[in-house]
mmCIF file of C-alpha atoms in Angstrom:
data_model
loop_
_atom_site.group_PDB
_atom_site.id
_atom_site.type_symbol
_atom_site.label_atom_id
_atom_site.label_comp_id
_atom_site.label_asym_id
_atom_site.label_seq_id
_atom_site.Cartn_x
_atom_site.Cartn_y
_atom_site.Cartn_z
ATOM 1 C CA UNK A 2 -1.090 -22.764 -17.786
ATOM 2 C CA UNK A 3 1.155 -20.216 -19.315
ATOM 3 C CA UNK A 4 3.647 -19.002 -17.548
ATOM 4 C CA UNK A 5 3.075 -14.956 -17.054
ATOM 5 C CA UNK A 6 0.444 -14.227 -19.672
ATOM 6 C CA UNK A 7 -2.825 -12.684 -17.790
ATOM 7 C CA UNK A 8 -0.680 -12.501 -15.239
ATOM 8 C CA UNK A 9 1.243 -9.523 -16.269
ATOM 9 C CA UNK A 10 -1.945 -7.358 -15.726
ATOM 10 C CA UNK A 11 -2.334 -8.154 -11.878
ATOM 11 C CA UNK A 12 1.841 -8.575 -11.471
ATOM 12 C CA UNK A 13 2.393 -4.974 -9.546
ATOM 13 C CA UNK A 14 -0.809 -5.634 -6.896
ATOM 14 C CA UNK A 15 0.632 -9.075 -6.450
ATOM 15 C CA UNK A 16 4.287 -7.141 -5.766
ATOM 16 C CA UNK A 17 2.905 -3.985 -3.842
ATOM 17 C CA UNK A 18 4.630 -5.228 -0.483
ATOM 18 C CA UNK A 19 7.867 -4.911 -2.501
ATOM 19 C CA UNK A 20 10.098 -1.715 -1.440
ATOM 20 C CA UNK A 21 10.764 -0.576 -4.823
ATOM 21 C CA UNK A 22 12.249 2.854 -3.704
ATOM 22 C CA UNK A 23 14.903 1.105 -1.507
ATOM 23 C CA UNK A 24 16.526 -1.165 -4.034
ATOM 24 C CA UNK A 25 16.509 1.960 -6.490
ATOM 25 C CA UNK A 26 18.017 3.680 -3.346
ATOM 26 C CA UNK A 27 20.924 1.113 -2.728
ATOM 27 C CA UNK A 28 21.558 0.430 -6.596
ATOM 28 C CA UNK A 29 21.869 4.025 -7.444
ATOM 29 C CA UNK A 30 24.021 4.906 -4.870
ATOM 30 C CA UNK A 31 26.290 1.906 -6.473
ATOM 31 C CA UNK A 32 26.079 3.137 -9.057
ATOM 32 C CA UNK A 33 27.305 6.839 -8.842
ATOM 33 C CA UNK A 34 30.194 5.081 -6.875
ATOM 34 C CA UNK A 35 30.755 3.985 -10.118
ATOM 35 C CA UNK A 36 30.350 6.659 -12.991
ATOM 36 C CA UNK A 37 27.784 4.146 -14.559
ATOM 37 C CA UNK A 38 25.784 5.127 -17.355
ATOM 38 C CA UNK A 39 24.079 2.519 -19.334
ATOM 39 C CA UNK A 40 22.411 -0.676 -17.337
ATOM 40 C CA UNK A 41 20.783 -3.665 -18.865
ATOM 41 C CA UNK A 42 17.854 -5.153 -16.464
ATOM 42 C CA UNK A 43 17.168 -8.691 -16.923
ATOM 43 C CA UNK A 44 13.518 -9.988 -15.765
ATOM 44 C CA UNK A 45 13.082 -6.690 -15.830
ATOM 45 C CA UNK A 46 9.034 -7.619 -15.536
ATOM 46 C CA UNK A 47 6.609 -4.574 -16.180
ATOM 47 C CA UNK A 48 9.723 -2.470 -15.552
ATOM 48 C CA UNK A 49 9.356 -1.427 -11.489
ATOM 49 C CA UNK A 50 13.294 -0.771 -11.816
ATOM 50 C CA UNK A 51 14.061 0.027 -15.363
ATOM 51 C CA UNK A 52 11.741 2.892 -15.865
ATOM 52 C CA UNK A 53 12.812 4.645 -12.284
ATOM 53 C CA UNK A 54 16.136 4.434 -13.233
ATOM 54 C CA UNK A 55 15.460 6.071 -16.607
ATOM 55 C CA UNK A 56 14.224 8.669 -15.050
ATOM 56 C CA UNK A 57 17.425 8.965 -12.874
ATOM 57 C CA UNK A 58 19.469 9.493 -16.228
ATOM 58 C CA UNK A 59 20.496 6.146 -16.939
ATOM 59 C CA UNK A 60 20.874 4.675 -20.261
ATOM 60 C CA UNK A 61 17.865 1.869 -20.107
ATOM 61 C CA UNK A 62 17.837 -1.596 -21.239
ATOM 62 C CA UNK A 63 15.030 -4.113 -20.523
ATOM 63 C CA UNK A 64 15.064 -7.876 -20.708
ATOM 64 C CA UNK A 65 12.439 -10.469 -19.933
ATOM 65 C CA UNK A 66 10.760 -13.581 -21.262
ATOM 66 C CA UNK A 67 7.413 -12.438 -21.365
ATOM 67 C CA UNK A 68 6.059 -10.353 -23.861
ATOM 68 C CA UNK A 69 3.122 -9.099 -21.827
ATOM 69 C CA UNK A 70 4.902 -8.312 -19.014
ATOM 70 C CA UNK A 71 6.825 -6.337 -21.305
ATOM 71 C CA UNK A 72 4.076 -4.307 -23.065
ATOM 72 C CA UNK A 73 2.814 -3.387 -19.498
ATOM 73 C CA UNK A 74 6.705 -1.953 -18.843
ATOM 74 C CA UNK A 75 6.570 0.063 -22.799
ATOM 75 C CA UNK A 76 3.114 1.504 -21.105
ATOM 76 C CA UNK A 77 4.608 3.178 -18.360
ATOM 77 C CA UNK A 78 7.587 3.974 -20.689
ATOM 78 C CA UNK A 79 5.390 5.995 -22.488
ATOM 79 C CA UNK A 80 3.554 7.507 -19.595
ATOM 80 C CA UNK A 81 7.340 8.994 -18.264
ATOM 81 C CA UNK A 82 8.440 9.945 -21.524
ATOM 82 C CA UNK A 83 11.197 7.351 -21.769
ATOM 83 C CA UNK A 84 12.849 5.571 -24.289
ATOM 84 C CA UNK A 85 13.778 2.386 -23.273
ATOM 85 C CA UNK A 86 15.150 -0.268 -25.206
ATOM 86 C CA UNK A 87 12.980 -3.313 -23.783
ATOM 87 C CA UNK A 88 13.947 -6.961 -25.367
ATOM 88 C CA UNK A 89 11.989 -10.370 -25.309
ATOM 89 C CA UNK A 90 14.683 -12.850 -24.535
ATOM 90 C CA UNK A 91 15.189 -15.391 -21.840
ATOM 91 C CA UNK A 92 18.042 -14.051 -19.556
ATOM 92 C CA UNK A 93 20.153 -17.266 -19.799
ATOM 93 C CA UNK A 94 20.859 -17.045 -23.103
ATOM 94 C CA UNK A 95 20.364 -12.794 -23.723
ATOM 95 C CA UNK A 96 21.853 -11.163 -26.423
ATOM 96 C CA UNK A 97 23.136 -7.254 -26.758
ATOM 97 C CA UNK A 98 24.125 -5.191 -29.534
ATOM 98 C CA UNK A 99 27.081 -4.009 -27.341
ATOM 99 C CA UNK A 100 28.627 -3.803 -23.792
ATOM 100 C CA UNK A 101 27.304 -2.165 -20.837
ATOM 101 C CA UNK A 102 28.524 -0.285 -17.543
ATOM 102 C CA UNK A 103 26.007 -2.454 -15.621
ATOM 103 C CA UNK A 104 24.073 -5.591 -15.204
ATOM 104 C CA UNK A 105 20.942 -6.283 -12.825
ATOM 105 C CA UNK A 106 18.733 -9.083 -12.007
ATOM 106 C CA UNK A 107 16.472 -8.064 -9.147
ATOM 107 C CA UNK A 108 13.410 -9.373 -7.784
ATOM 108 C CA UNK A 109 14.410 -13.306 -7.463
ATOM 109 C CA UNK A 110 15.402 -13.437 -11.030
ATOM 110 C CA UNK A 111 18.325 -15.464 -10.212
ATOM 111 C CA UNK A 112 15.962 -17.823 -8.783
ATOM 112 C CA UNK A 113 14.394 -18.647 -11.566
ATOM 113 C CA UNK A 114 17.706 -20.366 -13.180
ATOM 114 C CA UNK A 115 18.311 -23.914 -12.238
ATOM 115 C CA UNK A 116 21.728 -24.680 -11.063
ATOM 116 C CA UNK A 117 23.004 -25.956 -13.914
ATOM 117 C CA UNK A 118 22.558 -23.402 -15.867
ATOM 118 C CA UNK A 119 23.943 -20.741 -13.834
ATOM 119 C CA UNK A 120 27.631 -21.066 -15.251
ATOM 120 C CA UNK A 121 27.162 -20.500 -18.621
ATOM 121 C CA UNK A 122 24.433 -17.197 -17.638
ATOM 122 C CA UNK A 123 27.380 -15.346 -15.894
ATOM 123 C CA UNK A 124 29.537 -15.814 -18.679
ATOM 124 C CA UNK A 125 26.859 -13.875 -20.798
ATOM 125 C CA UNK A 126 27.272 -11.214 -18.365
ATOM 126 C CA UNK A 127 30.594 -11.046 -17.874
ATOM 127 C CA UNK A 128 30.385 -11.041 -22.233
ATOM 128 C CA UNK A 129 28.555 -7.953 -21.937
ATOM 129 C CA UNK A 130 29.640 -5.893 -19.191
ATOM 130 C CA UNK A 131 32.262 -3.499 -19.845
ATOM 131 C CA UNK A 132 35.467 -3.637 -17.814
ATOM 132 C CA UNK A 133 35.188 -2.463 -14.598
ATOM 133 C CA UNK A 134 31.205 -3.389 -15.180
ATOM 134 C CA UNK A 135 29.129 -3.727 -12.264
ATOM 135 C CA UNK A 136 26.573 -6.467 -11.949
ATOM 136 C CA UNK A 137 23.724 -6.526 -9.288
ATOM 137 C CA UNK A 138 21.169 -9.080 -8.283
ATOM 138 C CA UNK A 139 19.386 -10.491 -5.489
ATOM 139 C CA UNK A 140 18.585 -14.080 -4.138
ATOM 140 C CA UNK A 141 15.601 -15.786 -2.055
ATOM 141 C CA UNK A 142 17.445 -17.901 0.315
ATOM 142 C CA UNK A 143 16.834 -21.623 1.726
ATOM 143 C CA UNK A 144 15.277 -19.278 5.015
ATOM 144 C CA UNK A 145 12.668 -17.683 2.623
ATOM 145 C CA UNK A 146 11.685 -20.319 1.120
ATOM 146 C CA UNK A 147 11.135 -22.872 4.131
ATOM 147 C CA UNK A 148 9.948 -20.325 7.395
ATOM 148 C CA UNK A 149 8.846 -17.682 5.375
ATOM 149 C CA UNK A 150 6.646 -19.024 2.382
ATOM 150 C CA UNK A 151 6.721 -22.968 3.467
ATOM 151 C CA UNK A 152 4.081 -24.876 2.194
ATOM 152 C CA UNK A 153 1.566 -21.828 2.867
ATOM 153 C CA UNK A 154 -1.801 -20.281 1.055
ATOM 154 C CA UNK A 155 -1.809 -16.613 0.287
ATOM 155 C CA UNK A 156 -5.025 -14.723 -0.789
ATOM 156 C CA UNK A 157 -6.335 -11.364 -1.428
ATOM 157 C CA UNK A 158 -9.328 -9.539 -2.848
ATOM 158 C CA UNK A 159 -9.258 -6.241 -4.763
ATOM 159 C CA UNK A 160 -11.556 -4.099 -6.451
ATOM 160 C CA UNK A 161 -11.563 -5.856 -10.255
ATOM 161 C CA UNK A 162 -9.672 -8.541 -9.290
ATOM 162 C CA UNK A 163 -8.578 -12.195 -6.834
ATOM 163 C CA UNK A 164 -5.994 -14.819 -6.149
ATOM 164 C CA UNK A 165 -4.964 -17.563 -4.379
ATOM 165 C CA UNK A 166 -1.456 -18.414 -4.063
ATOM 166 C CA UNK A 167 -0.533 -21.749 -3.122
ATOM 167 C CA UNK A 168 3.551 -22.638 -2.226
ATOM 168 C CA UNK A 169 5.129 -25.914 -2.789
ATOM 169 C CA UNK A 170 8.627 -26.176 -1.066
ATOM 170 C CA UNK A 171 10.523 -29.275 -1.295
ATOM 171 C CA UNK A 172 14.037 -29.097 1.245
ATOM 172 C CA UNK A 173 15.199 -32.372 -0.538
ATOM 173 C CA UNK A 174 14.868 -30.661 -4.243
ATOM 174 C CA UNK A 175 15.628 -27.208 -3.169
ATOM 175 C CA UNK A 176 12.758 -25.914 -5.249
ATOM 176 C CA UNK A 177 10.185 -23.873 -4.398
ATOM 177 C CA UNK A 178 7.041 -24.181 -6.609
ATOM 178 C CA UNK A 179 4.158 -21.822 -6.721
ATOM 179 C CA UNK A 180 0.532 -22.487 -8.066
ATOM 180 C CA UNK A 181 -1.438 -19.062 -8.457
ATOM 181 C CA UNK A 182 -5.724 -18.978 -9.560
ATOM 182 C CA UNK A 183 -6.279 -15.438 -10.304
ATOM 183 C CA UNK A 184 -9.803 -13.848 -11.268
ATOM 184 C CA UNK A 185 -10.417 -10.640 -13.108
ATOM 185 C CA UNK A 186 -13.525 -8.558 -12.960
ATOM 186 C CA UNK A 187 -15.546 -8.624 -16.489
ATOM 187 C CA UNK A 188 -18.598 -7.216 -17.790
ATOM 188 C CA UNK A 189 -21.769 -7.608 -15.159
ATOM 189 C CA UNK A 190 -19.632 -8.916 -12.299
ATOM 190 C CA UNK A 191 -18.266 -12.258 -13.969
ATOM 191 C CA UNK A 192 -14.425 -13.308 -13.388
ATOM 192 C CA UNK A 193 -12.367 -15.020 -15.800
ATOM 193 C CA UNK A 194 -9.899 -16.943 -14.346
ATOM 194 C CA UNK A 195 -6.256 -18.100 -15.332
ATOM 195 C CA UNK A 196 -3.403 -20.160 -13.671
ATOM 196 C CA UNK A 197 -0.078 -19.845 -13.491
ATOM 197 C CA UNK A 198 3.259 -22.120 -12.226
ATOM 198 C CA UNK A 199 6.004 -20.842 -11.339
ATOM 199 C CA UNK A 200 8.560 -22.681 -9.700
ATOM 200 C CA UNK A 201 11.746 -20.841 -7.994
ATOM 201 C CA UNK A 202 15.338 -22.726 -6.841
ATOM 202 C CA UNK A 203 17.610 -22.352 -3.911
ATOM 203 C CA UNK A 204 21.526 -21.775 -4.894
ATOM 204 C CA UNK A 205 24.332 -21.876 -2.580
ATOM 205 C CA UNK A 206 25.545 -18.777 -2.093
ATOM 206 C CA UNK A 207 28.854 -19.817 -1.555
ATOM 207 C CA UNK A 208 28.954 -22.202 -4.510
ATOM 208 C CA UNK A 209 27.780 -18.488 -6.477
ATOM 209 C CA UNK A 210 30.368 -16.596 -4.999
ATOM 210 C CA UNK A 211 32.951 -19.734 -6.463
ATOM 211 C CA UNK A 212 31.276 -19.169 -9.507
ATOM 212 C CA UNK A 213 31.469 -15.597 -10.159
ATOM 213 C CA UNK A 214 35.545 -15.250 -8.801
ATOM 214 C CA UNK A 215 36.312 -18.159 -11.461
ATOM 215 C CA UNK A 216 35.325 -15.727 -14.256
ATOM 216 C CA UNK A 217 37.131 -12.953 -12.267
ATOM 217 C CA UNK A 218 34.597 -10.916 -10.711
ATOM 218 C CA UNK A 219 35.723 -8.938 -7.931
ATOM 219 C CA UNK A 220 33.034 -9.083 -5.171
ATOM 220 C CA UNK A 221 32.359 -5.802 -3.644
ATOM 221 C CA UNK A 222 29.467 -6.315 -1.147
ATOM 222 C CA UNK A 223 27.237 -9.079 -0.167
ATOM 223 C CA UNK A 224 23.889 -7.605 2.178
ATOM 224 C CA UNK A 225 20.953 -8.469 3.369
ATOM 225 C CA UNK A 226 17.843 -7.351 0.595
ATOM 226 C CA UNK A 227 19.747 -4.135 -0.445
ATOM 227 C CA UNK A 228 20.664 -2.423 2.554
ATOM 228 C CA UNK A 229 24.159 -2.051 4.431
ATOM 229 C CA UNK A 230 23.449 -4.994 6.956
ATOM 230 C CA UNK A 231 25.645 -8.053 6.304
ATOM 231 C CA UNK A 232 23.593 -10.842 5.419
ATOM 232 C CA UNK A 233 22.741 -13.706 8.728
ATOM 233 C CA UNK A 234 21.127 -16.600 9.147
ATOM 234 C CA UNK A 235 17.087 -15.045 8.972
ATOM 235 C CA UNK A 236 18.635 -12.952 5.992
ATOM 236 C CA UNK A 237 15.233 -13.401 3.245
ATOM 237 C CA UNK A 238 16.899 -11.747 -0.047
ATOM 238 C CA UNK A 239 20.750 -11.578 -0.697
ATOM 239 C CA UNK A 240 21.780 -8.624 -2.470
ATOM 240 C CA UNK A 241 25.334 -9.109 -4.779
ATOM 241 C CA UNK A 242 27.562 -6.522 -5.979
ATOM 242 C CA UNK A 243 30.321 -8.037 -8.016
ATOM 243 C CA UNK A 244 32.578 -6.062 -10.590
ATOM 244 C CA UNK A 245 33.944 -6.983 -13.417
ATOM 245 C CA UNK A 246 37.769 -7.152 -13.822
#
């Protein structure tokens, strides 16, 4: 199984339920509070934030580990006439050519780092972020994980294409593992079919916030899945807004 290969091609069906417009909502209105003008996305995936906020004016920057998942995002980079710097790197080691007005992870990104290496990933951001730099990103919580995807089967079946995603979540390691079968339509009605793993972890937000005010990040704002509400106990996605000193 290879983690996001095929699986670039089916990744914005699979994310459809995902309110796109209202993160760009809440993050641009951050950002004008903030005279930003160049962002760096990492996981930026087939680029369902970069390429908006192109659009918007901002100077774009793309990160993710996949390459696939990144010639999807040059696609529709093309297709709006944007010119988007997008980089195959893994986010917890990334490397610029420069400094930026603004960092974001969205879309469980942050998840996808195990604890330990966590530390030495904000210190690449703070690296890169100019001062007074604002850095975004979201996290699943323990909630999500447990009542909302628990150890639960999710299917669907479109026009060219099928999955079946299977969730693992273990309270004792705080890890969340998924196990996706998807099937795309070929010639004369055969599927091919690929798997992929993907395994997510729960952080402490708390032990985060630690984390981030040791480096000297101010934080600005911490809501529930980028909206105004303060985050509480059902809260599914934590949103961050942290500046840089």
């Amino acid at each position: 199984m290879s983690q996001y290969e095929n699986f670039a091609y089916i990744y914005d069906h699979l994310m459809e339920e995902v309110d796109y417009e209202k993160w760009l909502f809440f993050i641009d209105g951050v950002f004008k509070g903030e005279n930003i003008n160049s962002v760096c996305d990492l996981g930026c995936g087939t680029g369902n934030i970069t390429i908006p906020l192109g659009v918007k004016g901002y100077d774009m920057i793309g990160i993710d580990l996949s390459e696939d998942m990144l010639m999807v995002a040059r696609e529709k980079a093309i297709d709006t006439d944007q010119e988007i710097l997008f980089l195959n790197q893994d986010m917890k080691e990334f490397e610029l050519y420069g400094t930026v007005d603004a960092i974001i992870a969205t879309c469980d990104s942050i998840n996808y780092l195990q604890t330990k290496d966590i530390p030495q990933f904000l210190k690449w951001v703070h690296n890169y972020l100019n001062p007074k730099g604002i850095f975004i990103f979201d996290l699943n919580t323990e909630y999500k994980f447990d009542k909302v995807y628990g150890n639960q089967t999710f299917s669907e079946l479109g026009e060219d294409f099928a999955y079946v995603w299977e969730n693992q979540y273990s309270s004792e390691a705080k890890m969340n593992e998924y196990y996706i079968s998807f099937f795309l339509e070929e010639e004369a009605g055969l599927y091919s079919r690929s798997d992929e793993y993907h395994c997510e972890y729960v952080h402490d937000y708390k032990w985060l916030i630690h984390e981030l005010e040791k480096l000297d990040f101010n934080i600005l704002g911490l809501y529930d899945n980028y909206t105004s509400d303060k985050i509480h106990e059902k809260t599914e996605r934590m949103t961050f807004v942290v500046r840089k000193v």
